[in-house]
Amino acid sequence: MNDKVLNARTLTDDEFFYGHKACPGCGGSLAVRIALKVLGRRAVSVLPAGCMSAVGFNFPQLAFANNSIISTFAGTASMMTGIAAGYRAQGITDVPVVGFAGDGGTADIGIQALSGAIDRNDDILYICYDNEAYMNTGIQKSSLTPYGSSTTTTPVCGGGKGNLTDKKNLFEIVAAHGIPYAATATVGNMPDLIKKIQKAAGIKGTRFIHVLCPCPVGWGIKSSDTVDIAREAVESGLWVLAEYQNGEFFLSKKPKEFSDVKNFIKKQRRFAHLTDEDIEKITESRNKKWNYINNVYNN
Ligand SMILES: Cc1ncc(C[n+]2csc(CCOP(=O)(O)OP(=O)(O)O)c2C)c(N)n1
Ligand code: SF4
Ligand SMILES: [Mg+2]
């Protein structure tokens, strides 16, 4: 690992994830690309079924320049545990083992394996690229799909209102395990993402980063808007940038004034059906969340 502080200027020009078949403007592929630039060629990556494995492993071509492997959908963290154990048995301590799993692969089917790995404090860095639905199989709802979002399993047709459940608080669920390090990030705040990956790489034990990664296809946004939308999620207060370490929560960024939730919502086709009343409900739940954060998180 690199000792110098990494940022857009000092990050290597080497590419470790290229030639893949992700859609234009794919936030998930940006997160994988940047994470591997921080972690370097010796990193071993584990990817379960999902968009990033579907676009990255195209036999006979591999879009990863580092060692990479596909795990079962539920088993990202278990496979990482095994790889870390294998290196440990050989006395090799400088190979980062990183996972890149989607929201479905992490918060739904993979949560048991992740919970077990954190419990054992395995020496792994788990990155959840959260595009807020099961994108690879056609935009089905996951437990990280936000309230109101239209997906193929929470359709708007026939009077449906889209998804009626709130997004699971995965960051705090992970933190509740007493993990050495957890953080949230987005592909719209690159310096913050790079800093958190580098920080996580320097910590022993289980580390977890939850990265919001817009998906132009599933969100109904222009492929050129991925970064701006991710940034607006933070500015509107709907996505919170934070860290958890030594049993405490830390806020990474507090918008001075929240930008308009309606503006953010109306840019995305998945929310096109929402009424002013629905948006008011989302705004109220944001305000409630921030009341809690202001009380519990350190600034
Ligand atoms: C046990 C199992 N169930 C279902 C599938 C089908 N499947 C493959 S990818 C995928 C969606 C993954 O969603 P997510 O983890 O959010 O990643 P994304 O595709 O959004 O990147 C599903 C349901 C599978 N491969 N294995
Ligand atoms: S469907 Fe979405 S997440 Fe999947 S490759 Fe395309 S942009 Fe990326
Ligand atoms: Mg997903």
Coordinates of C-alpha atoms and ligand atoms in Angstrom, one line a residue:
M1 CA 0.0 0.0 0.0
N2 CA 1.0 3.6 -0.7
D3 CA 2.1 5.7 2.2
K4 CA 1.5 9.1 0.5
V5 CA -1.8 10.7 0.8
L6 CA -3.9 9.8 -2.3
N7 CA -6.1 12.1 -4.2
A8 CA -7.1 12.7 -7.8
R9 CA -3.6 14.1 -8.5
T10 CA -1.5 11.5 -6.8
L11 CA -3.6 8.4 -7.7
T12 CA -1.8 6.1 -10.1
D13 CA -2.5 6.4 -13.8
D14 CA -2.5 2.6 -14.0
E15 CA -5.8 1.0 -14.7
F16 CA -6.9 -2.3 -13.0
F17 CA -10.5 -2.4 -14.2
Y18 CA -11.0 -1.6 -17.9
G19 CA -12.4 -3.1 -21.0
H20 CA -15.5 -4.0 -19.1
K21 CA -19.0 -3.9 -20.5
A22 CA -20.7 -1.6 -17.9
C23 CA -23.3 0.9 -19.3
P24 CA -22.1 4.4 -19.9
G25 CA -22.2 6.4 -16.7
C26 CA -22.2 3.3 -14.4
G27 CA -21.5 4.5 -10.9
G28 CA -20.6 1.0 -9.7
S29 CA -17.8 0.6 -12.2
L30 CA -16.4 3.9 -11.2
A31 CA -16.3 2.8 -7.6
V32 CA -14.5 -0.4 -8.5
R33 CA -12.0 1.4 -10.8
I34 CA -11.1 4.0 -8.1
A35 CA -10.9 1.5 -5.3
L36 CA -8.4 -0.7 -7.2
K37 CA -6.3 2.3 -8.0
V38 CA -6.0 3.0 -4.3
L39 CA -5.4 -0.7 -3.3
G40 CA -3.1 -1.5 -6.2
R41 CA -2.3 -4.5 -8.4
R42 CA -1.7 -6.9 -5.5
A43 CA -5.2 -6.6 -4.3
V44 CA -7.4 -9.7 -4.7
S45 CA -11.0 -8.9 -5.5
V46 CA -14.1 -11.0 -4.8
L47 CA -17.3 -10.3 -6.6
P48 CA -20.6 -12.1 -6.3
A49 CA -23.3 -12.3 -9.0
G50 CA -24.3 -8.8 -9.9
C51 CA -23.6 -6.1 -12.5
M52 CA -19.9 -5.7 -11.7
S53 CA -19.1 -9.4 -12.1
A54 CA -21.4 -9.6 -15.2
V55 CA -19.6 -6.8 -16.9
G56 CA -16.1 -7.7 -15.6
F57 CA -15.7 -11.4 -16.3
N58 CA -16.4 -12.1 -20.0
F59 CA -14.6 -15.3 -20.8
P60 CA -12.1 -15.4 -22.3
Q61 CA -11.5 -11.8 -21.4
L62 CA -11.1 -10.5 -17.8
A63 CA -11.6 -6.8 -17.2
F64 CA -9.5 -7.0 -14.0
A65 CA -5.7 -6.5 -14.1
N66 CA -5.5 -7.9 -10.5
N67 CA -6.4 -11.3 -9.3
S68 CA -10.2 -11.5 -9.1
I69 CA -12.8 -14.2 -8.5
I70 CA -16.6 -14.5 -8.6
S71 CA -18.2 -15.9 -5.5
T72 CA -21.7 -17.3 -4.9
F73 CA -24.3 -14.6 -4.6
A74 CA -24.5 -15.1 -0.8
G75 CA -20.9 -15.8 -0.2
T76 CA -18.8 -12.7 -0.9
A77 CA -17.6 -12.3 2.7
S78 CA -17.1 -16.1 3.2
M79 CA -14.9 -16.3 0.1
M80 CA -12.9 -13.2 1.3
T81 CA -12.4 -15.0 4.6
G82 CA -11.0 -18.0 2.9
I83 CA -8.6 -16.0 0.7
A84 CA -7.4 -14.0 3.7
A85 CA -6.9 -17.2 5.6
G86 CA -4.9 -18.7 2.7
Y87 CA -2.5 -15.7 2.6
R88 CA -2.2 -15.8 6.4
A89 CA -1.3 -19.5 6.3
Q90 CA 1.5 -18.6 3.9
G91 CA 2.8 -15.8 6.1
I92 CA 1.8 -13.2 3.4
T93 CA 0.4 -10.1 5.1
D94 CA 0.5 -7.4 2.4
V95 CA -2.2 -8.5 0.0
P96 CA -5.5 -6.6 0.4
V97 CA -8.5 -8.8 0.1
V98 CA -11.4 -6.6 -1.2
G99 CA -15.0 -7.4 -2.0
F100 CA -17.3 -5.5 -4.4
A101 CA -20.9 -6.6 -3.8
G102 CA -24.1 -4.9 -4.8
D103 CA -26.9 -3.8 -2.5
G104 CA -28.8 -7.0 -3.0
G105 CA -25.7 -9.1 -2.6
T106 CA -24.9 -7.3 0.6
A107 CA -28.0 -6.1 2.5
D108 CA -30.2 -9.1 1.5
I109 CA -28.6 -12.4 0.6
G110 CA -25.1 -11.7 1.7
I111 CA -25.7 -10.2 5.1
Q112 CA -25.2 -13.4 7.0
A113 CA -21.8 -14.1 5.6
L114 CA -20.8 -10.4 6.1
S115 CA -22.1 -10.5 9.7
G116 CA -20.0 -13.7 10.4
A117 CA -16.9 -12.2 8.9
I118 CA -17.2 -9.1 11.1
D119 CA -17.8 -11.3 14.1
R120 CA -14.5 -13.1 13.4
N121 CA -12.9 -9.8 12.6
D122 CA -11.4 -11.3 9.4
D123 CA -8.9 -9.1 7.7
I124 CA -10.9 -7.9 4.7
L125 CA -12.2 -4.8 3.1
Y126 CA -15.8 -5.2 2.0
I127 CA -17.2 -2.5 -0.4
C128 CA -20.9 -2.4 -1.1
Y129 CA -21.6 -0.6 -4.4
D130 CA -25.2 0.4 -3.8
N131 CA -27.2 1.2 -7.0
E132 CA -30.4 0.7 -4.9
A133 CA -31.9 -2.3 -6.7
Y134 CA -31.0 -5.7 -8.3
M135 CA -29.9 -4.1 -11.5
N136 CA -28.2 -7.1 -13.2
T137 CA -31.5 -9.1 -13.3
G138 CA -33.8 -6.3 -14.4
I139 CA -34.2 -3.7 -11.6
Q140 CA -35.9 -5.6 -8.8
K141 CA -36.3 -4.0 -5.3
S142 CA -33.7 -4.8 -2.6
S143 CA -33.8 -3.7 1.0
L144 CA -31.6 -0.7 0.0
T145 CA -34.1 0.5 -2.5
P146 CA -35.4 3.9 -1.3
Y147 CA -39.0 4.7 -0.4
G148 CA -41.1 5.6 -3.5
S149 CA -38.7 4.1 -6.1
S150 CA -40.3 2.3 -9.0
T151 CA -38.8 -1.1 -9.7
T152 CA -40.1 -4.1 -11.6
T153 CA -41.2 -5.7 -8.4
T154 CA -42.6 -2.5 -6.9
P155 CA -44.3 -1.2 -10.1
V156 CA -46.3 2.0 -10.4
C157 CA -48.8 0.6 -12.8
G158 CA -52.3 -0.3 -11.5
G159 CA -52.2 2.4 -8.8
G160 CA -49.0 1.2 -7.3
K161 CA -46.8 3.9 -5.6
G162 CA -43.5 2.2 -6.1
N163 CA -41.5 0.9 -3.2
L164 CA -43.3 1.3 0.1
T165 CA -40.4 0.4 2.5
D166 CA -37.6 2.6 3.8
K167 CA -34.0 2.0 2.9
K168 CA -32.3 -0.3 5.5
N169 CA -29.7 1.5 7.6
L170 CA -26.9 -0.8 6.5
F171 CA -24.1 1.4 7.8
E172 CA -25.4 1.3 11.4
I173 CA -26.2 -2.4 11.2
V174 CA -22.6 -3.0 10.3
A175 CA -21.4 -0.6 12.9
A176 CA -23.5 -2.3 15.6
H177 CA -21.2 -5.3 15.2
G178 CA -18.4 -3.2 16.7
I179 CA -16.4 -3.4 13.4
P180 CA -13.0 -1.7 13.4
Y181 CA -13.9 0.7 10.6
A182 CA -17.1 1.5 8.5
A183 CA -17.9 4.4 6.3
T184 CA -20.3 5.7 3.8
A185 CA -19.3 7.4 0.5
T186 CA -20.5 8.2 -3.0
V187 CA -18.9 8.4 -6.5
G188 CA -20.0 12.0 -6.5
N189 CA -17.5 12.9 -3.7
M190 CA -14.3 11.4 -5.0
P191 CA -11.7 12.9 -2.6
D192 CA -13.8 11.6 0.3
L193 CA -14.1 8.1 -1.3
I194 CA -10.4 7.9 -2.0
K195 CA -9.5 9.0 1.5
K196 CA -11.9 6.5 3.1
I197 CA -10.6 3.6 1.0
Q198 CA -7.0 4.5 1.8
K199 CA -7.8 4.8 5.5
A200 CA -9.6 1.5 5.5
A201 CA -6.7 -0.2 3.7
G202 CA -4.4 0.9 6.6
I203 CA -6.6 -0.7 9.3
K204 CA -6.4 -4.4 10.4
G205 CA -9.5 -6.5 10.8
T206 CA -12.9 -6.2 9.0
R207 CA -13.6 -2.9 7.2
F208 CA -16.8 -1.9 5.4
I209 CA -17.5 0.9 3.0
H210 CA -21.0 1.6 1.7
V211 CA -20.8 3.6 -1.6
L212 CA -23.9 5.1 -3.2
C213 CA -23.5 4.5 -7.0
P214 CA -26.1 5.8 -9.3
C215 CA -27.2 3.5 -12.2
P216 CA -28.4 5.5 -15.2
V217 CA -30.5 2.5 -16.4
G218 CA -32.3 1.8 -13.1
W219 CA -32.6 5.3 -11.9
G220 CA -33.7 6.8 -15.2
I221 CA -31.0 9.5 -15.3
K222 CA -28.7 10.7 -18.1
S223 CA -25.4 8.8 -18.2
S224 CA -23.6 12.1 -17.9
D225 CA -25.4 12.9 -14.7
T226 CA -24.1 10.1 -12.5
V227 CA -21.6 12.1 -10.5
D228 CA -23.8 15.1 -10.1
I229 CA -26.8 13.1 -8.9
A230 CA -24.6 11.3 -6.4
R231 CA -23.4 14.6 -5.1
E232 CA -26.9 16.0 -5.0
A233 CA -27.9 13.0 -2.8
V234 CA -25.5 14.3 -0.3
E235 CA -26.3 18.0 -0.7
S236 CA -30.0 17.2 -0.2
G237 CA -29.3 15.4 3.0
L238 CA -30.7 12.1 1.7
W239 CA -27.4 10.3 1.7
V240 CA -25.1 10.9 4.7
L241 CA -21.3 10.8 4.5
A242 CA -20.0 9.4 7.7
E243 CA -17.5 7.1 9.4
Y244 CA -17.6 4.7 12.4
Q245 CA -14.4 3.9 14.3
N246 CA -13.6 3.0 17.9
G247 CA -17.3 2.8 18.8
E248 CA -18.2 6.3 17.6
F249 CA -19.9 7.8 14.6
F250 CA -18.3 10.8 12.8
L251 CA -20.0 13.0 10.2
S252 CA -17.8 13.6 7.2
K253 CA -19.8 16.4 5.7
K254 CA -22.7 18.4 6.9
P255 CA -24.4 20.5 4.1
K256 CA -24.7 24.1 5.4
E257 CA -28.2 24.2 3.9
F258 CA -29.9 21.2 2.3
S259 CA -30.6 21.5 -1.4
D260 CA -34.2 20.9 -2.6
V261 CA -35.3 17.3 -2.3
K262 CA -37.9 17.8 -5.1
N263 CA -35.2 18.9 -7.5
F264 CA -33.2 15.7 -6.7
I265 CA -36.3 13.4 -7.0
K266 CA -37.6 15.0 -10.2
K267 CA -34.4 14.3 -12.1
Q268 CA -34.9 10.6 -11.8
R269 CA -37.5 8.6 -13.8
R270 CA -37.8 6.0 -11.0
F271 CA -39.5 8.7 -8.9
A272 CA -41.5 10.3 -11.8
H273 CA -44.9 9.3 -10.3
L274 CA -44.3 10.8 -6.9
T275 CA -46.7 13.6 -5.9
D276 CA -45.8 16.7 -3.8
E277 CA -47.3 14.9 -0.8
D278 CA -45.0 11.9 -1.3
I279 CA -42.0 14.2 -1.6
E280 CA -43.0 16.0 1.5
K281 CA -43.0 12.6 3.3
I282 CA -39.5 11.9 2.1
T283 CA -38.4 15.4 3.2
E284 CA -39.9 14.8 6.6
S285 CA -38.1 11.5 7.0
R286 CA -34.8 13.2 6.0
N287 CA -35.4 15.8 8.7
K288 CA -36.1 13.2 11.3
K289 CA -32.9 11.3 10.3
W290 CA -30.8 14.5 10.6
N291 CA -32.3 15.2 14.1
Y292 CA -31.0 11.9 15.1
I293 CA -27.6 12.3 13.4
N294 CA -27.1 15.7 15.0
N295 CA -27.6 14.1 18.4
V296 CA -25.6 10.9 17.9
Y297 CA -22.8 11.6 15.4
N298 CA -19.7 13.6 16.2
N299 CA -19.0 16.5 13.8
Ligands
LIG1 C1 -28.5 -17.6 -5.3 C2 -28.8 -16.7 -6.4 N1 -30.0 -16.1 -6.5 C3 -30.2 -15.3 -7.5 C4 -29.2 -15.0 -8.5 C5 -29.5 -14.2 -9.7 N2 -28.9 -12.9 -9.6 C6 -27.7 -12.7 -10.2 S1 -27.2 -11.1 -10.1 C7 -28.6 -10.6 -9.2 C8 -28.9 -9.2 -8.8 C9 -27.8 -8.6 -8.0 O1 -28.2 -7.4 -7.4 P1 -27.2 -6.5 -6.6 O2 -26.5 -7.4 -5.6 O3 -27.9 -5.3 -6.1 O4 -26.1 -6.1 -7.7 P2 -26.3 -5.3 -9.1 O5 -26.8 -6.3 -10.1 O6 -27.3 -4.3 -8.8 O7 -25.0 -4.7 -9.4 C10 -29.4 -11.7 -9.0 C11 -30.7 -11.7 -8.3 C12 -28.0 -15.7 -8.3 N3 -27.0 -15.5 -9.2 N4 -27.8 -16.5 -7.3
SF4_2 S1 -27.3 -1.6 -15.2 FE1 -26.6 0.0 -13.9 S2 -25.2 -0.9 -12.4 FE2 -25.5 -2.4 -14.1 S3 -23.8 -2.0 -15.5 FE3 -25.5 -0.7 -16.2 S4 -25.3 1.3 -15.2 FE4 -24.0 -0.2 -14.1
MG3 MG -27.8 -3.4 -6.9

